[in-house]
CSV table of C-alpha atoms in Angstrom, one decimal:
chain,number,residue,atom,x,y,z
A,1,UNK,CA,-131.2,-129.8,-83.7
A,2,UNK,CA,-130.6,-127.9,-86.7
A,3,UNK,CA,-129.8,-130.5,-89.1
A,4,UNK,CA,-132.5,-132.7,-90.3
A,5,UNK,CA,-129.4,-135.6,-91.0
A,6,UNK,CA,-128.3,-135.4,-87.5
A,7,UNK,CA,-132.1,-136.5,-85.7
A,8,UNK,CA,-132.8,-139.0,-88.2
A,9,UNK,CA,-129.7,-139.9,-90.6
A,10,UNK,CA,-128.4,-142.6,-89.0
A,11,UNK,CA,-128.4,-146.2,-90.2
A,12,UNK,CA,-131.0,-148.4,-89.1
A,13,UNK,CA,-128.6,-150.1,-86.5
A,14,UNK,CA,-127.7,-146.8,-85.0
A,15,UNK,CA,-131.7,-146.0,-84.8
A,16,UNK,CA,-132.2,-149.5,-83.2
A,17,UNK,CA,-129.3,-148.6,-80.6
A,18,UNK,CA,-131.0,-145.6,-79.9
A,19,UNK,CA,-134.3,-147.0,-79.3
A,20,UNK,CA,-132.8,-149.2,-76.7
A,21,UNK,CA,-130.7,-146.5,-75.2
A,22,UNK,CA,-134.0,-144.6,-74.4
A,23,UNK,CA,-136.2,-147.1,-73.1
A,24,UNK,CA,-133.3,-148.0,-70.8
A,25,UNK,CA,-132.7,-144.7,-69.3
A,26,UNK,CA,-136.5,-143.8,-69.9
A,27,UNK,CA,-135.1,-140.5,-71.2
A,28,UNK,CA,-134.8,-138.7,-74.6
A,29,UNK,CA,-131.8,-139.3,-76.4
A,30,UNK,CA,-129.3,-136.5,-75.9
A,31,UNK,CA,-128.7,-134.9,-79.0
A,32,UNK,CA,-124.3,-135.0,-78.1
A,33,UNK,CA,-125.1,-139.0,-78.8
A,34,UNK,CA,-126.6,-138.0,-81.9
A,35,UNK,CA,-124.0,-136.2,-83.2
A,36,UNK,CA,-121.1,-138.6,-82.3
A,37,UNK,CA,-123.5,-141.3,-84.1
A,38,UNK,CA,-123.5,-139.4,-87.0
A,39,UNK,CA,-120.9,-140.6,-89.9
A,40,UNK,CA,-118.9,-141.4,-86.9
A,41,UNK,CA,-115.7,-142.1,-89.1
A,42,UNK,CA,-115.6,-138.8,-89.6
A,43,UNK,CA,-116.1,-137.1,-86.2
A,44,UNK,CA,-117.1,-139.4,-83.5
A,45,UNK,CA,-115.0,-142.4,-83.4
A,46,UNK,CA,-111.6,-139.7,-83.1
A,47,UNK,CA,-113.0,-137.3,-81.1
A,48,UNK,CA,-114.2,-140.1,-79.2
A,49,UNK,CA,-110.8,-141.2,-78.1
A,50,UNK,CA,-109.3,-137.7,-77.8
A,51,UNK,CA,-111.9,-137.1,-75.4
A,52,UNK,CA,-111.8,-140.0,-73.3
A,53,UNK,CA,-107.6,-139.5,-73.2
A,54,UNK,CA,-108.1,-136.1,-72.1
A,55,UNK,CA,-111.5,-136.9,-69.8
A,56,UNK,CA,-110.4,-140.7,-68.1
A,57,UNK,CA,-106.8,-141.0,-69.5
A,58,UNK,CA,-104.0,-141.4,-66.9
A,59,UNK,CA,-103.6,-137.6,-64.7
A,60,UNK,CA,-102.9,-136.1,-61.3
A,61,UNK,CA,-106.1,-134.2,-62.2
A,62,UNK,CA,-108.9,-136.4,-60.9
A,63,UNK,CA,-112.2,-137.2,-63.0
A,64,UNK,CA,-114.2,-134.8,-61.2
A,65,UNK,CA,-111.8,-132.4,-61.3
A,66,UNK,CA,-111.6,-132.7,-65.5
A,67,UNK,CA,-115.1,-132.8,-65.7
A,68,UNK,CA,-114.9,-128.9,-63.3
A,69,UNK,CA,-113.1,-127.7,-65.8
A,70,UNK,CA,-115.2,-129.0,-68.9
A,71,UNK,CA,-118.2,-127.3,-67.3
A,72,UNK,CA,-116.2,-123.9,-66.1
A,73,UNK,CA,-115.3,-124.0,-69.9
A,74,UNK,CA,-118.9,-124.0,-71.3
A,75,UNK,CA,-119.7,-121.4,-68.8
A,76,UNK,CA,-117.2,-119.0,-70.2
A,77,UNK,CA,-118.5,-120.1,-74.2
A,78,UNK,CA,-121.8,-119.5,-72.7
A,79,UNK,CA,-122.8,-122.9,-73.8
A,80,UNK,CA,-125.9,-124.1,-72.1
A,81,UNK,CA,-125.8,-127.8,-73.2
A,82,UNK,CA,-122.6,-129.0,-71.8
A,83,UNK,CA,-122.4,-126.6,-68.5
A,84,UNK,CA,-125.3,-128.4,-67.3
A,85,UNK,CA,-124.5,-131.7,-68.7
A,86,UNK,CA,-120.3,-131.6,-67.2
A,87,UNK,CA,-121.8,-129.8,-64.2
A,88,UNK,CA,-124.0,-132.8,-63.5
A,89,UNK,CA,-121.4,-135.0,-64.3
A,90,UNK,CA,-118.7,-133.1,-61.9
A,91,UNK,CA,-121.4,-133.2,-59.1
A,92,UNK,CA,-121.7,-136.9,-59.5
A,93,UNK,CA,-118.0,-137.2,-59.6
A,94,UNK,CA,-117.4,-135.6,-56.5
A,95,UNK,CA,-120.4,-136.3,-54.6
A,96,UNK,CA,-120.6,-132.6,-53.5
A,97,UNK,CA,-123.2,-130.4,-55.2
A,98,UNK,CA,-122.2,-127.4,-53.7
A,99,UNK,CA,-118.5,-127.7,-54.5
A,100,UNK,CA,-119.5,-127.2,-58.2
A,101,UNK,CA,-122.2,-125.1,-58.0
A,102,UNK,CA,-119.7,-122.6,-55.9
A,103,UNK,CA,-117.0,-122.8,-58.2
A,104,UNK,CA,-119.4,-122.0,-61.2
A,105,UNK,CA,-121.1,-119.6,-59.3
A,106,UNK,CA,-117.7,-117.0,-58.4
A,107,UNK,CA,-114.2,-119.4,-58.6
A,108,UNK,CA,-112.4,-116.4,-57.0
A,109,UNK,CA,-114.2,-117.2,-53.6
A,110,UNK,CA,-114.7,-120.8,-54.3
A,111,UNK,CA,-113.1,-123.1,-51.7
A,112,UNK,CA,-110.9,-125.2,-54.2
A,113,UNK,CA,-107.2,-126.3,-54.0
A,114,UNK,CA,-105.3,-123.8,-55.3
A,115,UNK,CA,-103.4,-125.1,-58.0
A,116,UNK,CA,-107.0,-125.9,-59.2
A,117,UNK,CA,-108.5,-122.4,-58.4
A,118,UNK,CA,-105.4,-121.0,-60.8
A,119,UNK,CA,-105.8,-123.4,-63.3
A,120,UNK,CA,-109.8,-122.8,-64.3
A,121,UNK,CA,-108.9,-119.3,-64.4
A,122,UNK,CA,-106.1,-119.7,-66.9
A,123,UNK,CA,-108.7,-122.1,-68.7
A,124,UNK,CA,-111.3,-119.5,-68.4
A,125,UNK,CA,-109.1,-116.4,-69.8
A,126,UNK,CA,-108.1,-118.9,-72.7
A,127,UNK,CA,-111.6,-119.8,-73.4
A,128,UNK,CA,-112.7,-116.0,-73.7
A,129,UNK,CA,-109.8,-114.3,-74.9
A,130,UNK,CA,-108.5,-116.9,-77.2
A,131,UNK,CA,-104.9,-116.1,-76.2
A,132,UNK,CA,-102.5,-117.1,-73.6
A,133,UNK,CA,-98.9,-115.7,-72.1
A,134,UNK,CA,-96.1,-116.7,-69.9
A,135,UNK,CA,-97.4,-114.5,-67.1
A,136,UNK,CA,-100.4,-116.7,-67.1
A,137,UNK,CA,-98.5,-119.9,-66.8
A,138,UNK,CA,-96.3,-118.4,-64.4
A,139,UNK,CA,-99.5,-117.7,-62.6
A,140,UNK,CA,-100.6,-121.0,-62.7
A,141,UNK,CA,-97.5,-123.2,-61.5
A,142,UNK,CA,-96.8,-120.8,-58.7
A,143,UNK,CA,-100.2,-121.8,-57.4
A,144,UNK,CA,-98.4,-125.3,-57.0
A,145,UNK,CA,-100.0,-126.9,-60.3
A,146,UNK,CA,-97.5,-129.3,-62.2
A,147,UNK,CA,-96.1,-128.9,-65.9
A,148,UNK,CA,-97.9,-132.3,-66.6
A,149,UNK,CA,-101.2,-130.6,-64.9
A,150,UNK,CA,-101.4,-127.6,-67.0
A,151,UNK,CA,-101.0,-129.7,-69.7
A,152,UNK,CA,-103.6,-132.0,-68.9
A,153,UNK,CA,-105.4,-129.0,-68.6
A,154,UNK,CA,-105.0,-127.5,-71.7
A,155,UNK,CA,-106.4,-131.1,-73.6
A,156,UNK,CA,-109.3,-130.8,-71.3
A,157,UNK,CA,-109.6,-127.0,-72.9
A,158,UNK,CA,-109.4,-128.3,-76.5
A,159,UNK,CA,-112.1,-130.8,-76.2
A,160,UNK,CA,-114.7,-129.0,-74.9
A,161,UNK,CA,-113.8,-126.2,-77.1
A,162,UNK,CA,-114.8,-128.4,-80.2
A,163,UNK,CA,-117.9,-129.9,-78.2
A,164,UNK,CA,-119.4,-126.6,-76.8
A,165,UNK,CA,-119.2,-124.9,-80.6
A,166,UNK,CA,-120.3,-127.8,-82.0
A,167,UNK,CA,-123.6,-127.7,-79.2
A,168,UNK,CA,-124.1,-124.1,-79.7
A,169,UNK,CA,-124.0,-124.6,-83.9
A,170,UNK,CA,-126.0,-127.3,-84.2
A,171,UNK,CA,-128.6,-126.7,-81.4
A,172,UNK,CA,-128.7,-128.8,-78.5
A,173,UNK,CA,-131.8,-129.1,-76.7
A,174,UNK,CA,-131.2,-128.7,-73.1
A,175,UNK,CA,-132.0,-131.9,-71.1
A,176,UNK,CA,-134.1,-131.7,-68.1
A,177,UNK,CA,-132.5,-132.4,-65.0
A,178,UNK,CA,-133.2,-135.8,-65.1
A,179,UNK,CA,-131.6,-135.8,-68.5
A,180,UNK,CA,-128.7,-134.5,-67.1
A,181,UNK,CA,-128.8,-137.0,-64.3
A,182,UNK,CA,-129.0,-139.7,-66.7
A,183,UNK,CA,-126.4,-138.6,-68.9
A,184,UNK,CA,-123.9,-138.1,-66.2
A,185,UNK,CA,-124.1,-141.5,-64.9
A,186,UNK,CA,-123.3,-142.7,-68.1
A,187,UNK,CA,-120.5,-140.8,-68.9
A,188,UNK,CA,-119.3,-141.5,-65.2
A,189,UNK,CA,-119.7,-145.0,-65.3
A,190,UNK,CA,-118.6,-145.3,-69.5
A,191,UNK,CA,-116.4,-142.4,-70.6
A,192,UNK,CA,-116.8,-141.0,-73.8
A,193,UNK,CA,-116.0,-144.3,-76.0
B,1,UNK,CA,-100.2,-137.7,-67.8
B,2,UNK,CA,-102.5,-138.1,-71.0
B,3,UNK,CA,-101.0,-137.8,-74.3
B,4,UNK,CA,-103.5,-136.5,-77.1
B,5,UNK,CA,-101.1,-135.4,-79.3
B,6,UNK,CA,-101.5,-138.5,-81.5
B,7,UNK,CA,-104.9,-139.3,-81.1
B,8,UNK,CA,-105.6,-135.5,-82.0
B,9,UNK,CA,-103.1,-135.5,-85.0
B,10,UNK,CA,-105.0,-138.5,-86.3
B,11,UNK,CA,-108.4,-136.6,-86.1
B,12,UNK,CA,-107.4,-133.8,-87.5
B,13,UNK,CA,-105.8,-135.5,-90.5
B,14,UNK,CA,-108.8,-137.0,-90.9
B,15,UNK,CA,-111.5,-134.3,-90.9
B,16,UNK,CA,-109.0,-131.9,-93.5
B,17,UNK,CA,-107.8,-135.1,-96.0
B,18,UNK,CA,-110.3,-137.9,-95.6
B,19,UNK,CA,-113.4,-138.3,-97.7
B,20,UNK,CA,-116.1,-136.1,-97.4
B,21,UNK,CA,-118.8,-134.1,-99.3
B,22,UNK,CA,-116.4,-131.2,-99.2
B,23,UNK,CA,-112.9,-131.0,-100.5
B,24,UNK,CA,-110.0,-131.1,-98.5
B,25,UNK,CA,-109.4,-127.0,-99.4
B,26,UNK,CA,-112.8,-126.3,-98.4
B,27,UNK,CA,-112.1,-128.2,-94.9
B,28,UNK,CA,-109.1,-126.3,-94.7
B,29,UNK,CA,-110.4,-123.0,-95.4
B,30,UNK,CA,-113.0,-123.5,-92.6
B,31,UNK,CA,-110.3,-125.0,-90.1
B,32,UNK,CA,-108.4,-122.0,-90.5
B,33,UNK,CA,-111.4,-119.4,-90.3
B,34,UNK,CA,-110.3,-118.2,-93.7
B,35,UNK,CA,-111.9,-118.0,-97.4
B,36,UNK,CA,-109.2,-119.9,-99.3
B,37,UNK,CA,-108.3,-116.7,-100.4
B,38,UNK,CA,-104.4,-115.4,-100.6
B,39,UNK,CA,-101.2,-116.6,-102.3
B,40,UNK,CA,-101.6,-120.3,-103.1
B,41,UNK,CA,-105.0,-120.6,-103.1
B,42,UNK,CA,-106.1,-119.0,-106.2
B,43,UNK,CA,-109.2,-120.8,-106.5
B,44,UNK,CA,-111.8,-120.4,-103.9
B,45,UNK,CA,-114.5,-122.5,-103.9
B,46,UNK,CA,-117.9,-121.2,-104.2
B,47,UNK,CA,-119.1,-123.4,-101.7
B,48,UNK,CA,-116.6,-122.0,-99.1
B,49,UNK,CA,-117.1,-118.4,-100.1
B,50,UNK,CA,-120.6,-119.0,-98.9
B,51,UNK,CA,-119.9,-121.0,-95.9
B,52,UNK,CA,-117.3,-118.1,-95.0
B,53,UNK,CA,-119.2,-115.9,-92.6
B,54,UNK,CA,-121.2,-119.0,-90.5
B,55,UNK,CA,-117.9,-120.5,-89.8
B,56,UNK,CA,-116.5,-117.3,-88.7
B,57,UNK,CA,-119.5,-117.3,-86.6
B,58,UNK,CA,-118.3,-121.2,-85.2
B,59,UNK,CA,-115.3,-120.0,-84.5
B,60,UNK,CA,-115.5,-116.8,-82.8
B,61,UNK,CA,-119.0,-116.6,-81.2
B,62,UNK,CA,-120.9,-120.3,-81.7
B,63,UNK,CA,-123.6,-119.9,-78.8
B,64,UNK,CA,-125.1,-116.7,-81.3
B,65,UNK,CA,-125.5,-118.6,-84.3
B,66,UNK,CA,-129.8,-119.1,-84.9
B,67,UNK,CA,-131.4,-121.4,-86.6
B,68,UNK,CA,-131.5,-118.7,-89.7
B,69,UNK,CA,-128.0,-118.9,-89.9
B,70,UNK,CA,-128.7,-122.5,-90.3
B,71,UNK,CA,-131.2,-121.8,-92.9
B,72,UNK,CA,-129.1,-119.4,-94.8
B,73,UNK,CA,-126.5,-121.3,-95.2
B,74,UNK,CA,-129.0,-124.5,-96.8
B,75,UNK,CA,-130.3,-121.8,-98.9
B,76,UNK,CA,-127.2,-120.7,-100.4
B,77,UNK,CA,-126.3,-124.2,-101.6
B,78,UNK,CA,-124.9,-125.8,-99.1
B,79,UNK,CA,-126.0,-129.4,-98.0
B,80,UNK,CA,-126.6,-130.5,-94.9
B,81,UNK,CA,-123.5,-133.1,-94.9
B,82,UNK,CA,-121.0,-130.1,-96.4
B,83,UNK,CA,-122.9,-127.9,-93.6
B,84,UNK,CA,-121.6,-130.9,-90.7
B,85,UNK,CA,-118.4,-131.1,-92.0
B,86,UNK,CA,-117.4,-127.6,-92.4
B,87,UNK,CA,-118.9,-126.6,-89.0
B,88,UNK,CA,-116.8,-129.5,-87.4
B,89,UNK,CA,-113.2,-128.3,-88.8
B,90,UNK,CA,-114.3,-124.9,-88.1
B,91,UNK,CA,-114.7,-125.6,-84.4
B,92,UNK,CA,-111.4,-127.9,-84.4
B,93,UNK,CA,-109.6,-125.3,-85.6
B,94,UNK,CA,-110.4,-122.8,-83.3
B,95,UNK,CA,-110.0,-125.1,-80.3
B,96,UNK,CA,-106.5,-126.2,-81.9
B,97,UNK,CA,-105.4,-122.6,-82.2
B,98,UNK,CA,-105.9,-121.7,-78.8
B,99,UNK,CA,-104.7,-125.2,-77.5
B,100,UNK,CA,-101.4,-124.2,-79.2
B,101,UNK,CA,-101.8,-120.4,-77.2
B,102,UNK,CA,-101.5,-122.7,-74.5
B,103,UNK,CA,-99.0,-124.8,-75.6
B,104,UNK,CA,-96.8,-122.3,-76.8
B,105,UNK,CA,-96.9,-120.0,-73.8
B,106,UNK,CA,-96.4,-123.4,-71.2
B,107,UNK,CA,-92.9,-123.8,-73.6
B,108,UNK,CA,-92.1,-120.5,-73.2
B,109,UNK,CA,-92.3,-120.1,-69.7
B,110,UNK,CA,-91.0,-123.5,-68.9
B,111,UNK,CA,-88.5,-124.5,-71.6
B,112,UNK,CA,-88.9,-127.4,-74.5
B,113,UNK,CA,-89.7,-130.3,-71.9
């Protein structure tokens, strides 16, 4: 990472945590727990809970289906760090590799539900373009998605928006799959608290 | 359906007004992708001036930025606490502007609901 502070400025507590963390999962400490460890009164404790609304909070969306989206966002901010860690987390989620991989791979041919299908590519356009019009709503809840869906949708957008710049600007290492494995059975299992 | 509306107003006041190693203006500026510069905001901050062009850089095209940009913006003055902050309401404000794209275009298609 890029800042000296956010490797080794924690407090001593935070460092022991961190020790155990690792010998635990027998992996290096992804560098997303070290930001979120960092002065968390000022970013991690909130973020924490907007992200865990958005991510485990009550939705027709499932899980899996948030976490789809999370990494279909990163794709389209070209940020490494949190495709491949949502990815693995959305392949855990719904227990079909190829499912993600597809929809990551081309969503137009992907074989997703449609109000899905319409809603990552509403997400996607958002996420590159930076702007958003009734046509593409209209888009969106023909292909049978809810009001309360794109919605849900759109909180899912905002959060990884803040994580993937914040990944990208201070320099994420990518994990090794294992890494990755790791990390999304922890998020899977404890959410984003 | 989930409801981050408070949770994410609660945030945001916090990383603009709470303490920091910035000032709240600075924060702002940063949030909003702009110097501080304009009606209102006669005096702009050194430390934003210099900050300016990296947080463009957060908000328009993060997965470029290099570890020189980094670099450059230590050199210029900038601590690595003032560097966290600022990056962090730079990327919230992006990711709240086009949030409220979405937002604003769902209303307008579907009506105040």
């Amino acid at each position: 990472m890029r800042l000296a502070i956010l490797n080794s400025g924690h407090r001593i507590g935070t460092k022991a945590l961190f020790a155990i963390i690792e010998m635990a999962s027998r992996q290096p400490l992804l560098d997303v727990v070290k930001l979120v460890k960092y002065r968390p009164d000022f970013y991690g404790n909130l973020m924490g809970m907007v992200t865990q609304e958005t991510m485990r909070g009550p939705s027709a969306w499932s899980v899996a289906d948030r976490e789809l989206m999370a990494a279909y966002i990163a794709k389209n901010n070209r940020c490494e760090f949190c495709t491949g860690a949502h990815s693995a987390v959305a392949r855990l989620a719904y227990q079909d590799g190829q499912k993600v991989s597809d929809a990551l791979l081309n969503l137009s041919t992907a074989n997703l539900d449609e109000p899905l299908k319409a809603t990552m590519l509403m997400l996607g356009k958002l996420t590159r373009e930076q702007r958003m019009d009734a046509q593409d709503i209209k888009a969106v809840l023909v292909a049978g998605a809810t009001v309360e869906q794109i919605e849900d949708a759109l909180a899912v957008c905002f959060s990884f928006n803040v994580i993937g710049r914040l990944a990208d600007a201070f320099g994420f290492a990518v994990p090794s799959p294992k890494g990755l494995e790791s990390g999304a059975k922890y998020l899977l299992s404890r959410g984003y608290r | 359906m989930s409801d981050i509306s408070r949770a994410r107003e609660m945030f945001t006041r916090r990383i603009l007004d709470g303490e920091g190693k910035t000032t709240g203006s600075e924060r702002q500026a940063a949030f909003n992708n702009t110097d501080g510069a304009g009606p209102g905001h006669s005096l702009i901050d050194e430390v934003a001036k210099k900050a300016n062009r990296i947080m463009d850089e957060v908000a328009k095209k993060a997965n470029r930025i290099m570890d020189e940009d980094i670099a450059a913006a230590k050199a210029s003055g900038l601590s690595e606490d003032q560097i966290f902050e600022l990056v962090i309401c730079a990327a919230v404000g992006q990711a709240t502007r086009q949030y409220e794209a979405g937002i604003a275009a769902l209303r307008q298609t579907v009506g105040e609901v």
